[in-house]
Short mmCIF file of N, CA and C in Angstrom, two decimals:
data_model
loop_
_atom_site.label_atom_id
_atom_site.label_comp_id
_atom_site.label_asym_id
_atom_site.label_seq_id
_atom_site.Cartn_x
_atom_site.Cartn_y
_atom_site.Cartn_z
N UNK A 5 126.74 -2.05 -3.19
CA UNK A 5 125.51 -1.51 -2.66
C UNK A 5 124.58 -1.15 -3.82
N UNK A 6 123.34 -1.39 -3.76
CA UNK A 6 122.63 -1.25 -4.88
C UNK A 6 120.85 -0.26 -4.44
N UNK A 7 120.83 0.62 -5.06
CA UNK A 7 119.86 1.49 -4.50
C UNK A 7 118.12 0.41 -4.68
N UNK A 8 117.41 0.85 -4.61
CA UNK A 8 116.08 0.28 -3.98
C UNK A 8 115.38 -0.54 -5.40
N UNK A 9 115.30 0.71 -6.36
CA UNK A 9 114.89 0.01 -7.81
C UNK A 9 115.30 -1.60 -8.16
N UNK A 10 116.68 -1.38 -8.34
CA UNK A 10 118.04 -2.26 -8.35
C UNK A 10 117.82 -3.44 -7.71
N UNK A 11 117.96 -3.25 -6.37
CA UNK A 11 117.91 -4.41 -5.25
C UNK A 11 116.47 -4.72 -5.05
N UNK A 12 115.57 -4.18 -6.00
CA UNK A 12 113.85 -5.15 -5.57
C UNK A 12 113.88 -5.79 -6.73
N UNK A 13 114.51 -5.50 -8.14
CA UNK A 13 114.35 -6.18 -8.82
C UNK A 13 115.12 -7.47 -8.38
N UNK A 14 116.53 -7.17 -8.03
CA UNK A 14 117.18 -8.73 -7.47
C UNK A 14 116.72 -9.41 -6.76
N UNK A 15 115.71 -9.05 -5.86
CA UNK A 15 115.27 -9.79 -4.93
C UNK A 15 114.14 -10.04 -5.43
N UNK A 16 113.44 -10.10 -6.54
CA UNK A 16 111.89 -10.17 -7.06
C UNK A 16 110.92 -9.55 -6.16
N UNK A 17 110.89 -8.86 -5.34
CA UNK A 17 110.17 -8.00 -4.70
C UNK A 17 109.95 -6.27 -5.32
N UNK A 18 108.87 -5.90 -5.02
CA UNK A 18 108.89 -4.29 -5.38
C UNK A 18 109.34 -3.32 -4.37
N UNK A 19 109.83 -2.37 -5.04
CA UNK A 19 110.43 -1.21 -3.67
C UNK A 19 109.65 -1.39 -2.59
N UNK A 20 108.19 -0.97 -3.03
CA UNK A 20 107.23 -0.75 -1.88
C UNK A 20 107.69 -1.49 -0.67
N UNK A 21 107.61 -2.86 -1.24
CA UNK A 21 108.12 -4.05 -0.47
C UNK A 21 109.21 -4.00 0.28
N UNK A 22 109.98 -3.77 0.07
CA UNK A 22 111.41 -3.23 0.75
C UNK A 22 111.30 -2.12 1.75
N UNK A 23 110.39 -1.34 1.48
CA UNK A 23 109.94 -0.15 2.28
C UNK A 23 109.59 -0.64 3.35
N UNK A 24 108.29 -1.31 2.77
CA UNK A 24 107.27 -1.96 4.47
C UNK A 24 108.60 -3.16 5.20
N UNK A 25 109.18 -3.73 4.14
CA UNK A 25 109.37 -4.34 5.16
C UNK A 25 110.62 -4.32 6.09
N UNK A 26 111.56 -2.80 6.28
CA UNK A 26 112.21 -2.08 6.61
C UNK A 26 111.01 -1.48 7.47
N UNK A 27 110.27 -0.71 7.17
CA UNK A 27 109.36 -0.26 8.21
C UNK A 27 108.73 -1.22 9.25
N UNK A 28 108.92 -2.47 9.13
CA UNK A 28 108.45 -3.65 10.09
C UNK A 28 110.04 -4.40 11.01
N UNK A 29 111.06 -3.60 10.51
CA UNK A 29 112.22 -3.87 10.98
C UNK A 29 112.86 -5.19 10.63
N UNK A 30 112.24 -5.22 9.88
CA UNK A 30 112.75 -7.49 8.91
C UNK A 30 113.88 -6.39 8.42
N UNK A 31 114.05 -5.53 7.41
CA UNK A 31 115.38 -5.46 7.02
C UNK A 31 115.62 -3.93 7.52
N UNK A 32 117.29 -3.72 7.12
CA UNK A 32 117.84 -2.51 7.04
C UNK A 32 118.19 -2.04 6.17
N UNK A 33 118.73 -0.87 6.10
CA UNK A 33 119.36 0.12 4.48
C UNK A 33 120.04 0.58 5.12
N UNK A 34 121.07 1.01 4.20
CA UNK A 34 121.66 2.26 4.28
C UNK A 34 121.65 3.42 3.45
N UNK A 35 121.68 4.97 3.78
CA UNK A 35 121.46 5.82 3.17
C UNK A 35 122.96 6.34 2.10
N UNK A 36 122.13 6.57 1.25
CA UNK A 36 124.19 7.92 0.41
C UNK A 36 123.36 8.93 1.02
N UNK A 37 125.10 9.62 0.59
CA UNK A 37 124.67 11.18 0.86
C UNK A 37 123.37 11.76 0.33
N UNK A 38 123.40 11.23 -0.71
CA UNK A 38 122.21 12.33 -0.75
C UNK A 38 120.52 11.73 -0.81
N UNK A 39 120.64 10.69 -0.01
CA UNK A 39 119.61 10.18 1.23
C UNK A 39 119.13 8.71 0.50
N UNK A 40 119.76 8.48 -0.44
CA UNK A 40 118.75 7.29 -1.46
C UNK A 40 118.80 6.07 -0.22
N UNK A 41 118.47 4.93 -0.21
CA UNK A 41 118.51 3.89 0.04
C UNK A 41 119.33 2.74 -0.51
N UNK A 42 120.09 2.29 -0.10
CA UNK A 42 121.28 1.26 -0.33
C UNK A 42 121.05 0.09 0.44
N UNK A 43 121.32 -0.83 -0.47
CA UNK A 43 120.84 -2.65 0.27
C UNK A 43 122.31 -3.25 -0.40
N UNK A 44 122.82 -3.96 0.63
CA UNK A 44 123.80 -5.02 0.40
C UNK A 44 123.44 -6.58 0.13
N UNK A 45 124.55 -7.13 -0.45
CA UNK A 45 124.11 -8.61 -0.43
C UNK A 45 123.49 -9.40 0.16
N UNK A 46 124.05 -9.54 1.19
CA UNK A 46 123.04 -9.96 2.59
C UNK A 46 121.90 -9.68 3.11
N UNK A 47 121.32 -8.56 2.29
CA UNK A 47 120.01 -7.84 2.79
C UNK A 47 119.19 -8.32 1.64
N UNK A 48 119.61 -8.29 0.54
CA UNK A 48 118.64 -9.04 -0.53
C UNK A 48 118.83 -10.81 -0.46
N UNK A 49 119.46 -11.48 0.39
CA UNK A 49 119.10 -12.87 0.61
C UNK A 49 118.14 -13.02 2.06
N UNK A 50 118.36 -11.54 2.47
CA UNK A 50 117.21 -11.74 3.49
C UNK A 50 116.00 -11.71 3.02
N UNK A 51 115.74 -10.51 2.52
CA UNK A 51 114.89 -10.46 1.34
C UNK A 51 114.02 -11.39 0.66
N UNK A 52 114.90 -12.52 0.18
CA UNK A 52 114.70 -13.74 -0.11
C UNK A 52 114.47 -14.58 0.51
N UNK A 53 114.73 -14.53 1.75
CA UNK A 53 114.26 -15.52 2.53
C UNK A 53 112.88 -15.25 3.34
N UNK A 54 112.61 -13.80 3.03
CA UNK A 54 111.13 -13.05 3.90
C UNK A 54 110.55 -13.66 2.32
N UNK A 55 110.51 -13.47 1.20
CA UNK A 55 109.47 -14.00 0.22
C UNK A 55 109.20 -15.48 0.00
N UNK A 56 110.52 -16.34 0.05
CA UNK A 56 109.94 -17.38 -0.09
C UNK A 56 109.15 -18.02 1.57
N UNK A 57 109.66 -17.58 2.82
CA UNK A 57 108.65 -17.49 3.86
C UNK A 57 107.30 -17.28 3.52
N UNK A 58 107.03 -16.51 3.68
CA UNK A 58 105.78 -15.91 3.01
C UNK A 58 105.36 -16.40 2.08
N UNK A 59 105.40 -17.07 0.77
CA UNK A 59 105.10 -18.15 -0.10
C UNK A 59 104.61 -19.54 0.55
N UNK A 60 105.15 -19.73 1.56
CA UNK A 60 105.19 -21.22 1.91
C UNK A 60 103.88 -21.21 3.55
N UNK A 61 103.77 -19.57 3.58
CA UNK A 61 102.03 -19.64 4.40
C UNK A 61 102.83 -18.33 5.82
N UNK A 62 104.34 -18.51 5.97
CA UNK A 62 104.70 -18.10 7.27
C UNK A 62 103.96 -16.43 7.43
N UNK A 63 103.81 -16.48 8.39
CA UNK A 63 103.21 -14.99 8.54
C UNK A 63 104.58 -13.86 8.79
N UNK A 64 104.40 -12.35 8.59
CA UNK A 64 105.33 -11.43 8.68
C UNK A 64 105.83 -11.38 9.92
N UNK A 65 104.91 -11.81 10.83
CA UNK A 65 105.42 -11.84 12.58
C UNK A 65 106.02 -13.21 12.95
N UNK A 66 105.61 -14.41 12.09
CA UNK A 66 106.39 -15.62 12.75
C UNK A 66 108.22 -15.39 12.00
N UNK A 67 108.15 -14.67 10.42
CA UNK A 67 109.08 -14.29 9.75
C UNK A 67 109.95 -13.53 10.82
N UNK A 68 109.31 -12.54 11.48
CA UNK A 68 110.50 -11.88 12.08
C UNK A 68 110.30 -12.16 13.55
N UNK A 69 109.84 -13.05 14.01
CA UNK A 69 110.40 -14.19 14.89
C UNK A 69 111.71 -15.25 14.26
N UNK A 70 111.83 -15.62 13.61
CA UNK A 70 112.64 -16.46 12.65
C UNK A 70 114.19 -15.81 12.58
N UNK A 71 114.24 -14.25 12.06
CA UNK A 71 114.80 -13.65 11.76
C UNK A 71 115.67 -12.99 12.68
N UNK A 72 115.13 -13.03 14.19
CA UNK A 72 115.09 -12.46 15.56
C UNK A 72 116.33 -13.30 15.73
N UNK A 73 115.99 -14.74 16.06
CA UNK A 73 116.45 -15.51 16.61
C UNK A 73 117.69 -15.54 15.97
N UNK A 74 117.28 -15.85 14.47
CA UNK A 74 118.90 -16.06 13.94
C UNK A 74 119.78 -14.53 13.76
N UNK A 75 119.20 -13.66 13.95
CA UNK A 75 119.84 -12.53 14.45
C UNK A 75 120.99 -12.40 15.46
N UNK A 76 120.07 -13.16 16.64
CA UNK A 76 120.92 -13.28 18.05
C UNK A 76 122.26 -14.69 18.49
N UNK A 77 121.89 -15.01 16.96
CA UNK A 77 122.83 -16.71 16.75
C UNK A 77 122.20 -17.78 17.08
N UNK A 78 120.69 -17.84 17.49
CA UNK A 78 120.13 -19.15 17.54
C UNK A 78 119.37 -19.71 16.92
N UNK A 79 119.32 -21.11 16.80
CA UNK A 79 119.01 -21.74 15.55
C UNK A 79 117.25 -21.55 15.69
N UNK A 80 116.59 -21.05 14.68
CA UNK A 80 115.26 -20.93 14.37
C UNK A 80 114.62 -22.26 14.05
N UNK A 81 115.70 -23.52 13.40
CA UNK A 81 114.75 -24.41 13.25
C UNK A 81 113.52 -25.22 13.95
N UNK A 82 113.46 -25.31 14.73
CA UNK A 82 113.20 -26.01 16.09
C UNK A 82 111.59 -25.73 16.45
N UNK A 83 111.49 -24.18 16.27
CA UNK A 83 110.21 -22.77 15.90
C UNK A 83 109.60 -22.93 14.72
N UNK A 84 110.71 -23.40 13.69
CA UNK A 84 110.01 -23.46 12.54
C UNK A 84 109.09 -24.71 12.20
N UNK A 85 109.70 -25.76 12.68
CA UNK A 85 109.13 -26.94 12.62
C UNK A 85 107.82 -27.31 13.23
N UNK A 86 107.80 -26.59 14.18
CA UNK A 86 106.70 -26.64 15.36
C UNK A 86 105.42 -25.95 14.58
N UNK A 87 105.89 -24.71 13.44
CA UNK A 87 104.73 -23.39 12.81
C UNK A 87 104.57 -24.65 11.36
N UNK A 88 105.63 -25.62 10.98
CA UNK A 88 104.85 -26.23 9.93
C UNK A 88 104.17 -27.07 10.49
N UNK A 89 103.93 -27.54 11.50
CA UNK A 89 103.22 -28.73 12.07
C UNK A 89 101.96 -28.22 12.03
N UNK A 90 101.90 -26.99 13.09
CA UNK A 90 100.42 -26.14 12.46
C UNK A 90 100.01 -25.76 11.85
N UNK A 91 100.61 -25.17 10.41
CA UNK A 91 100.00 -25.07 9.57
C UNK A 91 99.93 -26.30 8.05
N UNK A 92 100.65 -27.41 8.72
CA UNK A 92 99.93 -28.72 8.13
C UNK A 92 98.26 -29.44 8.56
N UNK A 93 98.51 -28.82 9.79
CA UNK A 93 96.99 -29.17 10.44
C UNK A 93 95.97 -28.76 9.95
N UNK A 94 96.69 -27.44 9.56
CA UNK A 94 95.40 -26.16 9.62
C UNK A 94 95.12 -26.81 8.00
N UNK A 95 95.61 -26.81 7.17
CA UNK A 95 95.72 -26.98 5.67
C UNK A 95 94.92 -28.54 5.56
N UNK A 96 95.37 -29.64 6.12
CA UNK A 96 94.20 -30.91 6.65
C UNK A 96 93.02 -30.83 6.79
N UNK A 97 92.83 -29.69 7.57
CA UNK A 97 91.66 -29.32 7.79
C UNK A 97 90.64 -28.80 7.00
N UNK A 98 91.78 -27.35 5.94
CA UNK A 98 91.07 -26.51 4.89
C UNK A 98 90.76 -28.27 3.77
N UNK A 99 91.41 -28.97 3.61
CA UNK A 99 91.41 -29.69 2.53
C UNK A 99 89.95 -31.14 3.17
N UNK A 100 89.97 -31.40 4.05
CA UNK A 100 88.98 -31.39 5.17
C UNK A 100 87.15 -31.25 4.41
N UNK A 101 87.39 -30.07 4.69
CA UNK A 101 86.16 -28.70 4.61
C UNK A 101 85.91 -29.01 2.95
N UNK A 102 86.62 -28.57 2.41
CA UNK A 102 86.58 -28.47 1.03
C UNK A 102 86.44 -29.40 0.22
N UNK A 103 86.94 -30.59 0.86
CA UNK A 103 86.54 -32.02 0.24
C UNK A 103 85.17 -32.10 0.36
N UNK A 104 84.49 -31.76 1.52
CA UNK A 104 83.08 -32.22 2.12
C UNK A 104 82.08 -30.82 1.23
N UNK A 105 82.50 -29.96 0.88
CA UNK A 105 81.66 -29.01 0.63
C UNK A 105 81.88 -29.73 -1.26
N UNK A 106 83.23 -29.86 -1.90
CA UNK A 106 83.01 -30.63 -3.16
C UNK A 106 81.80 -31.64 -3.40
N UNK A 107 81.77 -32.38 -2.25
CA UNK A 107 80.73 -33.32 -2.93
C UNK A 107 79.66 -32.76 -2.29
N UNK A 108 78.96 -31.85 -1.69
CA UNK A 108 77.81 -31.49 -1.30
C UNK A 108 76.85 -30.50 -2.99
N UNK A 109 78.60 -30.29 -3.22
CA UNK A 109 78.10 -29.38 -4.59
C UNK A 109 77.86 -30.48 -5.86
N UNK A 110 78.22 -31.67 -5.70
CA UNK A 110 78.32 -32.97 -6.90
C UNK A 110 77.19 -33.13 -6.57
N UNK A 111 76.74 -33.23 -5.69
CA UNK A 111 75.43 -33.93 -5.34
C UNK A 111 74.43 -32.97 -5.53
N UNK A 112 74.58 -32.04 -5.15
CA UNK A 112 73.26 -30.24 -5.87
C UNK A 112 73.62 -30.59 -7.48
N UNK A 113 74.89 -30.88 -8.08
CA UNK A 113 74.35 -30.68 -9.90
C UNK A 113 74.06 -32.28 -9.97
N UNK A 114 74.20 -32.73 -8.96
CA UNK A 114 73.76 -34.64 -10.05
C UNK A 114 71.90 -34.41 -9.72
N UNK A 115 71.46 -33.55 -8.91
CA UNK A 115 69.90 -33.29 -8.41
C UNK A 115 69.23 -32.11 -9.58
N UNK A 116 70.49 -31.70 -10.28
CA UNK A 116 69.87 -30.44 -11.54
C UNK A 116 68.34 -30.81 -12.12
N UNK A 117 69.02 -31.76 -12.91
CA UNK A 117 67.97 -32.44 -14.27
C UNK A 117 66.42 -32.62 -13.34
N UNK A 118 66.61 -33.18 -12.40
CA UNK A 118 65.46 -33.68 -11.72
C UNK A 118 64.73 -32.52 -11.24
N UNK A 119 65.30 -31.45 -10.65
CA UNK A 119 64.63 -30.20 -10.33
C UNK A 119 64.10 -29.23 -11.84
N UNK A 120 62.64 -28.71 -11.69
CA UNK A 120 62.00 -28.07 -12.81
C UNK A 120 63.03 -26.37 -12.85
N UNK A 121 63.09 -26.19 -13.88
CA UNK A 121 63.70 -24.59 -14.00
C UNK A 121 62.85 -23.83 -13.08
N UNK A 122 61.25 -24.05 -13.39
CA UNK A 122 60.36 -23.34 -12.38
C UNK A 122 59.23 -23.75 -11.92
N UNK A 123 59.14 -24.54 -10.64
CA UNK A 123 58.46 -25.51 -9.95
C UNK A 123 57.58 -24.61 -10.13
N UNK A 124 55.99 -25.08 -10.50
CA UNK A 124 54.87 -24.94 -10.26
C UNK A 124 54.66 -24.37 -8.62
N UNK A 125 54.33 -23.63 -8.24
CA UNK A 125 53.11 -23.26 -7.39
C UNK A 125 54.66 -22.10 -6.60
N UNK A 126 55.93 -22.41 -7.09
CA UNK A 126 57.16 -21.77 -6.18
C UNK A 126 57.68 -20.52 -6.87
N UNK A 127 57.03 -19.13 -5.85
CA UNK A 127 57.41 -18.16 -7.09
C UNK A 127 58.77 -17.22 -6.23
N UNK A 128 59.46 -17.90 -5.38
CA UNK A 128 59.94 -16.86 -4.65
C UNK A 128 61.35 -16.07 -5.61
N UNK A 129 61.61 -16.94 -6.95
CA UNK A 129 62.27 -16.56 -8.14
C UNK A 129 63.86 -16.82 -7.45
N UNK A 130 63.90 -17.60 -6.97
CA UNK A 130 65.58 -18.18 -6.15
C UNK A 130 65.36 -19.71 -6.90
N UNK A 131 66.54 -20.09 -7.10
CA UNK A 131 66.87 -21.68 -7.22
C UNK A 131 66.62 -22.38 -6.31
N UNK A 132 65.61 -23.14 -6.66
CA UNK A 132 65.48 -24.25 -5.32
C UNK A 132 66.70 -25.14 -5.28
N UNK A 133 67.40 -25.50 -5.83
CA UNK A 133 68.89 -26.01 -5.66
C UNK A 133 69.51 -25.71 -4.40
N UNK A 134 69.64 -24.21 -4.53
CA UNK A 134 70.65 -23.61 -3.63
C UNK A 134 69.47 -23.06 -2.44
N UNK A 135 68.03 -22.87 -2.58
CA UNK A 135 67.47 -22.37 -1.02
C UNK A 135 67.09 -23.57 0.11
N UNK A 136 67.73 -24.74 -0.32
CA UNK A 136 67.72 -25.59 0.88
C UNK A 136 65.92 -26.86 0.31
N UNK A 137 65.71 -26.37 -0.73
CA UNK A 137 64.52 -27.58 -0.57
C UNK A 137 64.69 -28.48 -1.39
N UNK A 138 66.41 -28.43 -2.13
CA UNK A 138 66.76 -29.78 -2.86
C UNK A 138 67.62 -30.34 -1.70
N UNK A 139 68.18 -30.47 -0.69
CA UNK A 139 68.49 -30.78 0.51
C UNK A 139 69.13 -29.83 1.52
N UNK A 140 69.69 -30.41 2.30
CA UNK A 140 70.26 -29.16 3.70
C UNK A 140 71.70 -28.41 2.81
N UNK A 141 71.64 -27.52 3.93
CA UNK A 141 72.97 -26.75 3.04
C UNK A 141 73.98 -27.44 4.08
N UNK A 142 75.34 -27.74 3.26
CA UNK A 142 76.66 -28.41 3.53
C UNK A 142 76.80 -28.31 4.93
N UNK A 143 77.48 -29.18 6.08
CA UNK A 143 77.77 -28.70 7.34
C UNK A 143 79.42 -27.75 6.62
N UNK A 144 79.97 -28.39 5.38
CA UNK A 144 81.60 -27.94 5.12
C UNK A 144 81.39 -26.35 5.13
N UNK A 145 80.18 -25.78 4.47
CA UNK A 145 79.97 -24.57 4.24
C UNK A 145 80.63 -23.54 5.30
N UNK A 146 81.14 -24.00 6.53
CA UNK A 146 81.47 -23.32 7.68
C UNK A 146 82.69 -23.87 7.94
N UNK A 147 83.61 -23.05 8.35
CA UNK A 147 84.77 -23.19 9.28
C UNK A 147 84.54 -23.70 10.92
N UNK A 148 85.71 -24.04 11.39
CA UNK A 148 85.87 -24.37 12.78
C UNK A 148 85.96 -23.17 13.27
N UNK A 149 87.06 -22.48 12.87
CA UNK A 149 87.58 -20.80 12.81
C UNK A 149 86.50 -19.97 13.04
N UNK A 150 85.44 -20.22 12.01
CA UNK A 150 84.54 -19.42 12.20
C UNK A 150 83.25 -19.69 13.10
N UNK A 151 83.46 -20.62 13.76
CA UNK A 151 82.66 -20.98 15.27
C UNK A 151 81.15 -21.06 14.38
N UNK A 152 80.91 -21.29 13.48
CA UNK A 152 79.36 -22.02 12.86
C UNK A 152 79.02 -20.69 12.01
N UNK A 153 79.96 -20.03 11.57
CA UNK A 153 79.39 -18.65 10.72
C UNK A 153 79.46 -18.87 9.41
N UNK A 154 78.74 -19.49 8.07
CA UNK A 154 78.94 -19.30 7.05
C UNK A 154 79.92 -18.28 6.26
N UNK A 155 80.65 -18.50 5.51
CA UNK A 155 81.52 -17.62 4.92
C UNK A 155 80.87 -16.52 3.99
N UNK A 156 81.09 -15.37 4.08
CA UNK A 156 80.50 -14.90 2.54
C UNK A 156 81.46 -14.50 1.95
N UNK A 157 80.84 -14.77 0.74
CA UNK A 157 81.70 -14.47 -0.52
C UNK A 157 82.70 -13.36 -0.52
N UNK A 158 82.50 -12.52 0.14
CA UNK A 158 83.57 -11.27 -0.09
C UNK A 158 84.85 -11.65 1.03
N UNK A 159 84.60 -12.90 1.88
CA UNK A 159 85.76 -13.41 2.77
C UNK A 159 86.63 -14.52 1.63
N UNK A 160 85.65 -15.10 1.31
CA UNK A 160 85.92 -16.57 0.53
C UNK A 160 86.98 -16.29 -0.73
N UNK A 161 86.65 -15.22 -1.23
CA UNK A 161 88.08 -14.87 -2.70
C UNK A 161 87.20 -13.04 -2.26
N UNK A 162 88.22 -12.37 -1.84
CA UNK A 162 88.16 -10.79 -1.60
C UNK A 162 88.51 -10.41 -2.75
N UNK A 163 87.99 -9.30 -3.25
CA UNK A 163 89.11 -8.85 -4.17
C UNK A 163 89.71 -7.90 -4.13
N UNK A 164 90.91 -7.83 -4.55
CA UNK A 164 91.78 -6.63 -3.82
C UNK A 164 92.12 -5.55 -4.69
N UNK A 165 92.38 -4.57 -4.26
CA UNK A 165 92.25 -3.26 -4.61
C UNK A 165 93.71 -2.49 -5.49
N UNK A 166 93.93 -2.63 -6.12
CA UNK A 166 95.01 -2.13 -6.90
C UNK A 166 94.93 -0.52 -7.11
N UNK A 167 95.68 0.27 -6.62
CA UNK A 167 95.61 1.80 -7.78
C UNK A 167 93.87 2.01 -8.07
N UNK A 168 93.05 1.65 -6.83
CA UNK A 168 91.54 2.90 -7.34
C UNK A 168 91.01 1.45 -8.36
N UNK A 169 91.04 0.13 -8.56
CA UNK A 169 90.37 -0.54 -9.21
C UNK A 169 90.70 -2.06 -8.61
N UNK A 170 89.39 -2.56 -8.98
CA UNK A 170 89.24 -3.51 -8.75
C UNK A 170 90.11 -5.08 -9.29
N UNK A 171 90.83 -6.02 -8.66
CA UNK A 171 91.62 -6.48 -9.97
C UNK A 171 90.31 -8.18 -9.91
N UNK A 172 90.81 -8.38 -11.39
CA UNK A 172 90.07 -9.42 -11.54
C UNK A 172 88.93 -9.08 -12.88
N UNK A 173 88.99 -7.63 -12.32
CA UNK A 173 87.68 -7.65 -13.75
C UNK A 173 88.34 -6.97 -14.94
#
């Protein structure tokens, strides 16, 4: 039995991690006397099998759907196969989008040179590149998902919040 420190490092996960995901009922512990948290072998290959899940796109709820099943002795594959099918689609799709928005952006810098830094008579001080009068803006610019809503930037790469700071900068 190996207390929480111990068993997140074996499992490449952080305590925290072990916490929530005991608090989401994916795993169990056991307590010592004097209350620590104890994980067995079997709980850190579960462990392992909730991270590399999760690596490969599965969500924490299809995970412990997965986990359910083979809990109760039945085979999860069957569920699983069906969640990569959709999220091969879905990923077709992102790759889709992103192909079409790549060359919308090849085609705004192959139009650079030809556009003036600052067109005569245009003072609204925006890039005409990007305000639509070097051509239309991308249809890729939008998701299906998002029913015709342009993305903004703070959806598109968020940045996430570490300890009171921002990471990235």
């Amino acid at each position: 039995m190996l207390r929480i420190g111990e068993a997140a490092r074996q499992a490449g996960v952080s305590p925290h991690a072990l916490r929530y995901y005991e608090s989401l009922g994916l795993i169990r512990c056991r307590r010592s006397g004097s209350g620590y948290r104890l994980y067995d072998r079997e709980t850190l290959e579960r462990v392992r099998f909730i991270r590399r899940a999760a690596q490969l796109g599965f969500t924490l709820e299809e995970i412990a759907q997965i986990l359910q099943l083979r809990d109760e002795g039945r085979a999860p594959c069957s569920q699983v196969v069906a969640w990569l099918d959709e999220k091969i689609e879905h990923l077709n799709a992102q790759i889709r989008i992103l192909t079409g928005l790549r060359a919308e952006l090849v085609a705004l810098r192959s139009q650079a040179p030809a556009v003036p830094a600052d067109p005569s008579g245009y003072s609204s001080g925006y890039c005409a590149l990007l305000e639509g009068r070097a051509g239309p803006i991308p249809a890729a610019a939008t998701r299906p998902s998002d029913h015709g809503r342009a993305r903004s930037p703070s959806r598109a790469h968020p940045l996430r919040r570490r300890h009171g700071r921002q990471e990235g900068r």
